[in-house]
PDB file of C-alpha atoms in Angstrom:
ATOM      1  CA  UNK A 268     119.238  39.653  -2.030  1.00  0.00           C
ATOM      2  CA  UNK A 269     121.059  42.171  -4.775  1.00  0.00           C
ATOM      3  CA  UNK A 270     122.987  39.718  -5.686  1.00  0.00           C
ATOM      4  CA  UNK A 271     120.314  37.271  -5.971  1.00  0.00           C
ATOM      5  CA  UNK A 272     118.691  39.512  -8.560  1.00  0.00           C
ATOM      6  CA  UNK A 273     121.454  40.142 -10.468  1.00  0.00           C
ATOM      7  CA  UNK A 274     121.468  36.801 -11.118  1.00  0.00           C
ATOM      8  CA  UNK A 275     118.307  36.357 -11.924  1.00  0.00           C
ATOM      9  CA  UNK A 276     118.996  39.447 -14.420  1.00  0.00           C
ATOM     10  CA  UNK A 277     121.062  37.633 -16.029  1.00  0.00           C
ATOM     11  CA  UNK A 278     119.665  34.157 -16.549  1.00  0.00           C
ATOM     12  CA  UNK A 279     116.890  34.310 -19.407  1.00  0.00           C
ATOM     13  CA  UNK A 280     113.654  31.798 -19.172  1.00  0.00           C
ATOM     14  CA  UNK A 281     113.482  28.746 -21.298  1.00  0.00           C
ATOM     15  CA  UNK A 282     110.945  26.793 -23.036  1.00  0.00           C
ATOM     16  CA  UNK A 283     111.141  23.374 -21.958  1.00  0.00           C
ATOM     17  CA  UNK A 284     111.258  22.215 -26.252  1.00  0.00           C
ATOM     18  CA  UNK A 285     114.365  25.139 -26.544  1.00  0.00           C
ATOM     19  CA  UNK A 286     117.182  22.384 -27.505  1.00  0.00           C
ATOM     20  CA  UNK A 287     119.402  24.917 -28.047  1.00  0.00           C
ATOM     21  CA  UNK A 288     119.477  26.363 -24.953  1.00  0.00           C
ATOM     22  CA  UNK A 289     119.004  23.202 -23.182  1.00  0.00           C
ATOM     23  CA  UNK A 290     122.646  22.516 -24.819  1.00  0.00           C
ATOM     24  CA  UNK A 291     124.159  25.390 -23.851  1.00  0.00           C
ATOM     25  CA  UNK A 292     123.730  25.405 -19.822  1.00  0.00           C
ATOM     26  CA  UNK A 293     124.716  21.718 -20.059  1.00  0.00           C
ATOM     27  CA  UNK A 294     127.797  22.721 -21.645  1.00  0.00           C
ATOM     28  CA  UNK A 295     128.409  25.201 -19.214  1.00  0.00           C
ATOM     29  CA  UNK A 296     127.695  22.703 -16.518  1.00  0.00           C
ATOM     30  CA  UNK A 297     129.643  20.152 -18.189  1.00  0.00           C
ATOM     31  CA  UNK A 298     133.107  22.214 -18.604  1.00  0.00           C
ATOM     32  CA  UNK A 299     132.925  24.250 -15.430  1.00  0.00           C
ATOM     33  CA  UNK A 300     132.659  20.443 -13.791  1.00  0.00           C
ATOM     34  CA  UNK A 301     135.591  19.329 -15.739  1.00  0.00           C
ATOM     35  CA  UNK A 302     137.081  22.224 -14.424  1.00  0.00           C
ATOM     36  CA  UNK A 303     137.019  22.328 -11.094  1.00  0.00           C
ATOM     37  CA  UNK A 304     138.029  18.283 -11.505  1.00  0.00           C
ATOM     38  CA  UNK A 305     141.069  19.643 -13.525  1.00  0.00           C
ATOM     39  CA  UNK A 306     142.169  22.085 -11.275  1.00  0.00           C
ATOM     40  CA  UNK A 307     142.120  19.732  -8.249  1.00  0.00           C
ATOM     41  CA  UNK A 308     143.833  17.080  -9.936  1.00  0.00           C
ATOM     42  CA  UNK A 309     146.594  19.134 -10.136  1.00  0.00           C
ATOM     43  CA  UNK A 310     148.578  18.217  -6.731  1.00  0.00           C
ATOM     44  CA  UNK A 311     148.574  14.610  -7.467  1.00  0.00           C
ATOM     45  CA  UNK A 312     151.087  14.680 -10.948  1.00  0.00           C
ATOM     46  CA  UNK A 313     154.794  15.328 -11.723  1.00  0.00           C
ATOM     47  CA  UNK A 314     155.336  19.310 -12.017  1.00  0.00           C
ATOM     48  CA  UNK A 315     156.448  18.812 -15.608  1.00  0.00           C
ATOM     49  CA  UNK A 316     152.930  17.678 -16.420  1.00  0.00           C
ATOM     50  CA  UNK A 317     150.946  20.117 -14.183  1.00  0.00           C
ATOM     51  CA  UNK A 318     151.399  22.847 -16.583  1.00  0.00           C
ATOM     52  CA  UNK A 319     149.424  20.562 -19.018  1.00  0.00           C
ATOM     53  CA  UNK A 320     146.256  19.752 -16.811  1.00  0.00           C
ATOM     54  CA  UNK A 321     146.174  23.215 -15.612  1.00  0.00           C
ATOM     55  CA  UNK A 322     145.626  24.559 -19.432  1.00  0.00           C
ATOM     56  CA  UNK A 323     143.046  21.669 -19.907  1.00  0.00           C
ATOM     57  CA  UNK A 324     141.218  23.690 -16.941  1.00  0.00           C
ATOM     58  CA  UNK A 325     141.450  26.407 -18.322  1.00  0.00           C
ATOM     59  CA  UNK A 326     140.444  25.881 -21.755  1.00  0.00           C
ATOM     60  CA  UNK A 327     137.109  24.515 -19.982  1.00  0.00           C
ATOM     61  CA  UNK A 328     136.669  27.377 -18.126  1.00  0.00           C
ATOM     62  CA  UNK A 329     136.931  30.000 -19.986  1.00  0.00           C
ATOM     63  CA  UNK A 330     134.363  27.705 -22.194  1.00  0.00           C
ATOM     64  CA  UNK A 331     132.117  27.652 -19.145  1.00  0.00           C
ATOM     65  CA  UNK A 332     132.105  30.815 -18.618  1.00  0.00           C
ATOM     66  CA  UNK A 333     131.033  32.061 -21.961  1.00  0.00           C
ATOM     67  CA  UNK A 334     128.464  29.236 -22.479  1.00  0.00           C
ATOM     68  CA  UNK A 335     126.800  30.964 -19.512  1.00  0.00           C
ATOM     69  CA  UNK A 336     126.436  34.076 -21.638  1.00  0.00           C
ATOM     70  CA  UNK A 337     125.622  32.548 -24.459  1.00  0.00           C
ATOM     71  CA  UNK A 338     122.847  30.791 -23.179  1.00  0.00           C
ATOM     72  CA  UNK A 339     121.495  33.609 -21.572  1.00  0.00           C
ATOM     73  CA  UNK A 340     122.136  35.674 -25.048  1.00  0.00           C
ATOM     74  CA  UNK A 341     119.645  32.733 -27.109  1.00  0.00           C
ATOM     75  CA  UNK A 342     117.595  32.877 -24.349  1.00  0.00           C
ATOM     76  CA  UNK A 343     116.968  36.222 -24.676  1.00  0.00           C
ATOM     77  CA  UNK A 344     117.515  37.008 -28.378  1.00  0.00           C
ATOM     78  CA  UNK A 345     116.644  33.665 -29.986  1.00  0.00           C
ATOM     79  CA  UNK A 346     119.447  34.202 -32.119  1.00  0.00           C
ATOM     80  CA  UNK A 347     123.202  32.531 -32.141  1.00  0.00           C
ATOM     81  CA  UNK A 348     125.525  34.253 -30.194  1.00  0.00           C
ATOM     82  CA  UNK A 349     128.366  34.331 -32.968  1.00  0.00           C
ATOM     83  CA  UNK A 350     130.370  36.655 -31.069  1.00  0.00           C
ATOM     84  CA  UNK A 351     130.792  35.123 -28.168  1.00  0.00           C
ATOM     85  CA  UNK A 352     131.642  32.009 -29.431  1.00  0.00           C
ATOM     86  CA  UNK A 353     134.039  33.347 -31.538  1.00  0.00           C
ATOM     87  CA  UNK A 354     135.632  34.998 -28.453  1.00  0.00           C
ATOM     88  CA  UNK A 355     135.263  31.858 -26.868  1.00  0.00           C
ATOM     89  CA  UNK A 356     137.263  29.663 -29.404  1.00  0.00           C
ATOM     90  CA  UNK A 357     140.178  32.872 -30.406  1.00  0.00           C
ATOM     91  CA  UNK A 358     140.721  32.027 -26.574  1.00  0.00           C
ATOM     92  CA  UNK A 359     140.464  28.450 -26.468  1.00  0.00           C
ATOM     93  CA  UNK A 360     141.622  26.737 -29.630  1.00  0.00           C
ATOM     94  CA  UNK A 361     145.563  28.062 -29.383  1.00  0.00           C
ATOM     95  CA  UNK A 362     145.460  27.043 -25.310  1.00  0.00           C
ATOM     96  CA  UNK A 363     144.397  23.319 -26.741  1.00  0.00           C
ATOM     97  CA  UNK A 364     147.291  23.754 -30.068  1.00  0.00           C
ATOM     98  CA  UNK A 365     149.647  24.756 -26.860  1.00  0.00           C
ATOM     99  CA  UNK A 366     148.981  21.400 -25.573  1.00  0.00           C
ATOM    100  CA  UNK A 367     150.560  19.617 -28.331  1.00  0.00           C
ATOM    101  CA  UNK A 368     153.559  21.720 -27.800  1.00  0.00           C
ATOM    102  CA  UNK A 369     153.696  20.805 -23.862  1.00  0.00           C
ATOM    103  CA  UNK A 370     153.209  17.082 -24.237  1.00  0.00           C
ATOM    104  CA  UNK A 371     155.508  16.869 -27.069  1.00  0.00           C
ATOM    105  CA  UNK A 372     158.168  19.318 -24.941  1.00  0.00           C
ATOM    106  CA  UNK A 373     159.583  15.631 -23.849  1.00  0.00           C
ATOM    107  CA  UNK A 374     160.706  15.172 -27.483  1.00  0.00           C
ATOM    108  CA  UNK A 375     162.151  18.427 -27.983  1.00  0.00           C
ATOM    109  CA  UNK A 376     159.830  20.405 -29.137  1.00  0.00           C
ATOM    110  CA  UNK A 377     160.665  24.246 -30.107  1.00  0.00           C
ATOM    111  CA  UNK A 378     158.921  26.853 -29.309  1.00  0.00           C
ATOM    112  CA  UNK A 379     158.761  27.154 -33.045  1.00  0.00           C
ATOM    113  CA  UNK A 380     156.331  24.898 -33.159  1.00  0.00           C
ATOM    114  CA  UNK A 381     154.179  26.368 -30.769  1.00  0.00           C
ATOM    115  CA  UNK A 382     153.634  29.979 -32.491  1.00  0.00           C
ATOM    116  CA  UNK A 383     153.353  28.309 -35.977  1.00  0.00           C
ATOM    117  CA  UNK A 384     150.388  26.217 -34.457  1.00  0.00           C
ATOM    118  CA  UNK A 385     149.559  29.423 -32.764  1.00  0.00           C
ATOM    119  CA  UNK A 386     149.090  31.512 -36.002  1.00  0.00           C
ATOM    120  CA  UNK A 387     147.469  29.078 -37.839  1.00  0.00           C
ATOM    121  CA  UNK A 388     145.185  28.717 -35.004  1.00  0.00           C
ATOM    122  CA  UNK A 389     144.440  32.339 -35.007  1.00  0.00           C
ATOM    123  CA  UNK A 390     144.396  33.041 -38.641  1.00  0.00           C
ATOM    124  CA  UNK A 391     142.137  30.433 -38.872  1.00  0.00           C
ATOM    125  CA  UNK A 392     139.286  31.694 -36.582  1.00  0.00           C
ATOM    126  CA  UNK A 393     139.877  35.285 -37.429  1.00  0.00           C
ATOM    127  CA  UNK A 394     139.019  34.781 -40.940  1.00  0.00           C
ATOM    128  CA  UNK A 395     136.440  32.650 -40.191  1.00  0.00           C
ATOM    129  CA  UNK A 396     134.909  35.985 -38.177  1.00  0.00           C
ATOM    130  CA  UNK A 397     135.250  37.999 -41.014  1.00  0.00           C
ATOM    131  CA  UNK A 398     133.458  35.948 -43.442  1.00  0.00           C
ATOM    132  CA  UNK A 399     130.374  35.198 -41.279  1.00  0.00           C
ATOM    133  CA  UNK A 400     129.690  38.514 -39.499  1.00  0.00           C
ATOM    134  CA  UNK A 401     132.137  41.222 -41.382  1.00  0.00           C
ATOM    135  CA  UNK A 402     131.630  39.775 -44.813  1.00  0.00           C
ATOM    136  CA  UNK A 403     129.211  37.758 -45.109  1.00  0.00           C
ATOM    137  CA  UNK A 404     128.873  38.379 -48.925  1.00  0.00           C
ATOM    138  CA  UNK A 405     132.476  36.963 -49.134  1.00  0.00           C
ATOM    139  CA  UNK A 406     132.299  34.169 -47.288  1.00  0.00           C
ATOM    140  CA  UNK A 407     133.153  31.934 -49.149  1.00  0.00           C
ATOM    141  CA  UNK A 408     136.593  33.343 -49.976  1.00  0.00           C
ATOM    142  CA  UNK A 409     137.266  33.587 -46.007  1.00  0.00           C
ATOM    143  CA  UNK A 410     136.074  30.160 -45.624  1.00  0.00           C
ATOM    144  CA  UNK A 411     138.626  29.202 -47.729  1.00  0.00           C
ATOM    145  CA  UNK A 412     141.275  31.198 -46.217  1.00  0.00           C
ATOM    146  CA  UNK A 413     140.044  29.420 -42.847  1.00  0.00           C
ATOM    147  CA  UNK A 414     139.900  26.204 -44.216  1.00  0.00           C
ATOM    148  CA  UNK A 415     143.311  26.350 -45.635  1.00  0.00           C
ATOM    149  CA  UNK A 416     144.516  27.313 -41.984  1.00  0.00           C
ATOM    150  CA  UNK A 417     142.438  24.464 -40.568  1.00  0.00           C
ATOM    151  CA  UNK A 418     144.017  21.952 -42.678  1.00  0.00           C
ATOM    152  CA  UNK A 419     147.942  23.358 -42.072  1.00  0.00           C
ATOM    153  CA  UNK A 420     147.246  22.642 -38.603  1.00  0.00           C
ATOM    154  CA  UNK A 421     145.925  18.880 -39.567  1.00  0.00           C
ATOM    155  CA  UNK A 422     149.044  18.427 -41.999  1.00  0.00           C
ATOM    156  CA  UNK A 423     151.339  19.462 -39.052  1.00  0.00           C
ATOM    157  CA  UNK A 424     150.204  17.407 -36.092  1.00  0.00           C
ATOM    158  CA  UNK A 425     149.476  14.225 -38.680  1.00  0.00           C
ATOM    159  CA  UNK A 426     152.943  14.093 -41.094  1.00  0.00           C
ATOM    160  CA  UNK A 427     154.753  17.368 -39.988  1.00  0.00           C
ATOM    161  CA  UNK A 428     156.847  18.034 -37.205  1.00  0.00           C
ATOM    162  CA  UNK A 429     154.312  17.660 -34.371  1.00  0.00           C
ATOM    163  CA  UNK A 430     154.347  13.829 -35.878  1.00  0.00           C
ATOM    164  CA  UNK A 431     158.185  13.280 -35.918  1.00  0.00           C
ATOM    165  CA  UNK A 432     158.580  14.375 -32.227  1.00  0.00           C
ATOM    166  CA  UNK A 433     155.698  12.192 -31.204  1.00  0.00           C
ATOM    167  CA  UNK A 434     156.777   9.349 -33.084  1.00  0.00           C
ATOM    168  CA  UNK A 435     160.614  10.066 -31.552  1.00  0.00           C
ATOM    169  CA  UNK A 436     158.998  10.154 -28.289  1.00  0.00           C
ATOM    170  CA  UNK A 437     156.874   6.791 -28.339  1.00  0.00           C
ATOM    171  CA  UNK A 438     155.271   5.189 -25.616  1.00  0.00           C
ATOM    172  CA  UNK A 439     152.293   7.090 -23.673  1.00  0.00           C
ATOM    173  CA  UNK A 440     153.273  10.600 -25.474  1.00  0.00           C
ATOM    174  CA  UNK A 441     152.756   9.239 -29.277  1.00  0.00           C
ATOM    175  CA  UNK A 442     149.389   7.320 -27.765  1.00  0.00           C
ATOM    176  CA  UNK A 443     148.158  10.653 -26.553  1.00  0.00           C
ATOM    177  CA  UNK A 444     148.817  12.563 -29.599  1.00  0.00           C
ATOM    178  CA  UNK A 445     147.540  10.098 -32.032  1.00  0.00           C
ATOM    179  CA  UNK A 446     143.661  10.731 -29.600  1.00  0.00           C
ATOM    180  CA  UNK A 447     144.402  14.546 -29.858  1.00  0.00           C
ATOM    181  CA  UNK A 448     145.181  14.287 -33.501  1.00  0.00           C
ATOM    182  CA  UNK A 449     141.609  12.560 -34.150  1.00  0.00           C
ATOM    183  CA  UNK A 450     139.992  14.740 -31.730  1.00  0.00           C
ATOM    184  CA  UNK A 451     141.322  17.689 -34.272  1.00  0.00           C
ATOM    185  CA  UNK A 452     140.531  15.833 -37.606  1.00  0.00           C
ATOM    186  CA  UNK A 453     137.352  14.367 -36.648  1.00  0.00           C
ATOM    187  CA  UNK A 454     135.578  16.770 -33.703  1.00  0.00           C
ATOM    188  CA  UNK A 455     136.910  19.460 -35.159  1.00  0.00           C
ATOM    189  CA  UNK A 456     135.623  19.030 -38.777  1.00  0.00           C
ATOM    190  CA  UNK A 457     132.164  20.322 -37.639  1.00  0.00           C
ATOM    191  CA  UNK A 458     133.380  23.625 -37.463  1.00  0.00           C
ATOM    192  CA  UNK A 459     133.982  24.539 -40.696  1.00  0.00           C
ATOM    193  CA  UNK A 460     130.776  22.771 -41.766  1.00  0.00           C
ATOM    194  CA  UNK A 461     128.743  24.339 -39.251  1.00  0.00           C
ATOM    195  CA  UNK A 462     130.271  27.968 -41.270  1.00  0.00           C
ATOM    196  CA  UNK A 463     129.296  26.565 -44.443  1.00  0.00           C
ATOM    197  CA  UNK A 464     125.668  26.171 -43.439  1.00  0.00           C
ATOM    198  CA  UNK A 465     125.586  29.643 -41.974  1.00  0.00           C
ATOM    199  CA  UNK A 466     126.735  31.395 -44.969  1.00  0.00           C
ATOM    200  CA  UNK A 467     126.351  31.706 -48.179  1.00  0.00           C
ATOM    201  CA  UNK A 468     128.134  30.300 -51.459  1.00  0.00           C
ATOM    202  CA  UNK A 469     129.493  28.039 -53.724  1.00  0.00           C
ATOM    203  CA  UNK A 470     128.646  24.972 -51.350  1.00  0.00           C
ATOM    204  CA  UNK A 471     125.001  25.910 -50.455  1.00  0.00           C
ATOM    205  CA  UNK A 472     124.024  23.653 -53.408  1.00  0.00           C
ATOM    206  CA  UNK A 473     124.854  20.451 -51.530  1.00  0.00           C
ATOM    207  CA  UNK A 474     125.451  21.334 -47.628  1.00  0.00           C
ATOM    208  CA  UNK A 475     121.848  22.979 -46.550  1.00  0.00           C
ATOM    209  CA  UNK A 476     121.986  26.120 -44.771  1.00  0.00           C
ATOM    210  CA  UNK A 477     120.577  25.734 -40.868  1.00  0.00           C
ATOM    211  CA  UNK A 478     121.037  26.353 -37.397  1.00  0.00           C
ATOM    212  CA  UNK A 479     123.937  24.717 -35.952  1.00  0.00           C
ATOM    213  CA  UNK A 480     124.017  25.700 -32.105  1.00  0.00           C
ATOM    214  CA  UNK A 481     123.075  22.282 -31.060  1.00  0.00           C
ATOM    215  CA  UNK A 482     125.878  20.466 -32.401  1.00  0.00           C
ATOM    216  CA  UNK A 483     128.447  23.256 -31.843  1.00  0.00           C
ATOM    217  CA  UNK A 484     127.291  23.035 -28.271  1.00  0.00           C
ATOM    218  CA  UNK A 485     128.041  19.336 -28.310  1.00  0.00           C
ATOM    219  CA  UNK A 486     131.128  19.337 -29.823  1.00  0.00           C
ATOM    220  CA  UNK A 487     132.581  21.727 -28.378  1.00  0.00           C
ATOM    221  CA  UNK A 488     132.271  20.330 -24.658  1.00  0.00           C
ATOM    222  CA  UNK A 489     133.681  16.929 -26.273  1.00  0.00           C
ATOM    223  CA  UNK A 490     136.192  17.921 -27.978  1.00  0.00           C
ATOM    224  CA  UNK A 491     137.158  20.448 -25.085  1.00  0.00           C
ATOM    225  CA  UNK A 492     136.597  17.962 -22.245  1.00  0.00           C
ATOM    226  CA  UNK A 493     137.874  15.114 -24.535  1.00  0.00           C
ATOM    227  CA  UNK A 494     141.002  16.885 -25.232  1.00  0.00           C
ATOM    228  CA  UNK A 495     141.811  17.691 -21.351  1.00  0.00           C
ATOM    229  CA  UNK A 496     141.115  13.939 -20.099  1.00  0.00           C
ATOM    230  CA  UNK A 497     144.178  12.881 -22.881  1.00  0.00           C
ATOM    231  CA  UNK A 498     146.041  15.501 -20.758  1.00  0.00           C
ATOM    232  CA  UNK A 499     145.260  13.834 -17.866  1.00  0.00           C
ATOM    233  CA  UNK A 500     145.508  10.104 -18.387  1.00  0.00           C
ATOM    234  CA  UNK A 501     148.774  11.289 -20.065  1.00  0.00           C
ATOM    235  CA  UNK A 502     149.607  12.823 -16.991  1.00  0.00           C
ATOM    236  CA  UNK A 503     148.609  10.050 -14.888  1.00  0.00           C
ATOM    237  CA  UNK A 504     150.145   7.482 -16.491  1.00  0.00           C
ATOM    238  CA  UNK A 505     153.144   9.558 -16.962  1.00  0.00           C
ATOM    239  CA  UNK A 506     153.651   9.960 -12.990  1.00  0.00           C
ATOM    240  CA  UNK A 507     153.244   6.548 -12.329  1.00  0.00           C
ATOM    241  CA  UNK A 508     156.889   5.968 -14.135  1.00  0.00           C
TER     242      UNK A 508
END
């Protein structure tokens, strides 16, 4: 019974209309399913590859987890839990830039490659932090700073050296990177939009400012999700050689 009301504590009431916190416990749902479907996948592949599905669980849920806080915090405060989706992607975006690392590992990658995806990763979000919460009234400088960190990681995995391995490794490996690298130029674009319409600056005069939760919330569980079932029909497909 304690333990039912802790729950309960913690789990705020929704309006049937609140779209932004309907998104956030499906997310949660979503990624602690993919999950658990991760994690007991793991038995079936190759060991070199297990290491790869188990950070695709991982990534979702540690996602899961804070989507259940953050739905809880909007439920509560009405307001967009920055913070804990910040925490939530310093924590999750350099597991998913390890992933290139592990499936190109069959190339050759370095480990090299992994911390320079690593700091980008991190420089990346951190900055983005600072200009919307520390900042805010120079955002736009840390956007670009961001930005610039965003699109180092796109040059590498499209033309740099996260390319040339792929491309040396062909077959299933290049197929899967080529997905992950859309997954990062494409799903991952909304981020730095959805920080443009939060702040203010230069490009308020054409992108209108606006809550955002909604399509975070969707992205995030496809491009997390999306991300770990590459992993896995890499995996698959991989163990069936």
């Amino acid at each position: 019974m304690t333990n039912f009301m802790f729950i309960s504590g913690l789990v705020g009431k929704l309006s049937p209309t609140d779209y932004v916190g309907f998104t956030f416990f499906v997310g949660c749902m979503a990624m602690m399913a993919a999950s658990a479907f991760f994690f007991l996948s793991l038995s079936q592949f190759d060991k070199k590859w297990r290491t790869s599905v188990l950070v695709s669980g991982l990534i979702t849920f540690i996602a899961a987890v804070h989507y259940f806080y953050m739905r809880d915090y909007w439920a509560s405060f009405g307001e967009s839990p920055t913070f804990f989706r910040y925490v939530d992607w310093v924590l999750t975006v350099p597991l998913m830039c390890l992933e290139f690392y592990l499936i190109l590992k069959v190339a050759g990658a370095k480990q090299s490659l992994l911390w320079k995806m690593i700091v980008y990763s991190i420089v990346m979000l951190v900055t983005g932090y600072i200009g919307e919460v520390i900042a805010p009234e120079s955002a736009a400088l840390w956007g670009f700073i961001s930005g610039a960190a965003y699109f180092a990681i796109v040059y590498e995995i499209w033309f740099g050296e996260a390319s040339k391995l792929a491309a040396a490794a062909g077959g299933e490996v290049l197929k899967a990177h080529k997905i992950l690298c859309w997954f990062v130029l494409v799903g991952w674009s909304i981020y730095p939009l959805g920080y443009m319409m939060g702040t203010t600056g230069w490009y308020n005069s054409f992108i209108p400012a606006g809550n955002i939760d909604v399509v975070y919330n969707i992205a995030d569980a496809i491009n997390k999700i999306g991300f770990g079932l590459v992993i896995y029909s890499l995996a698959v497909k991989s163990s069936k050689d």
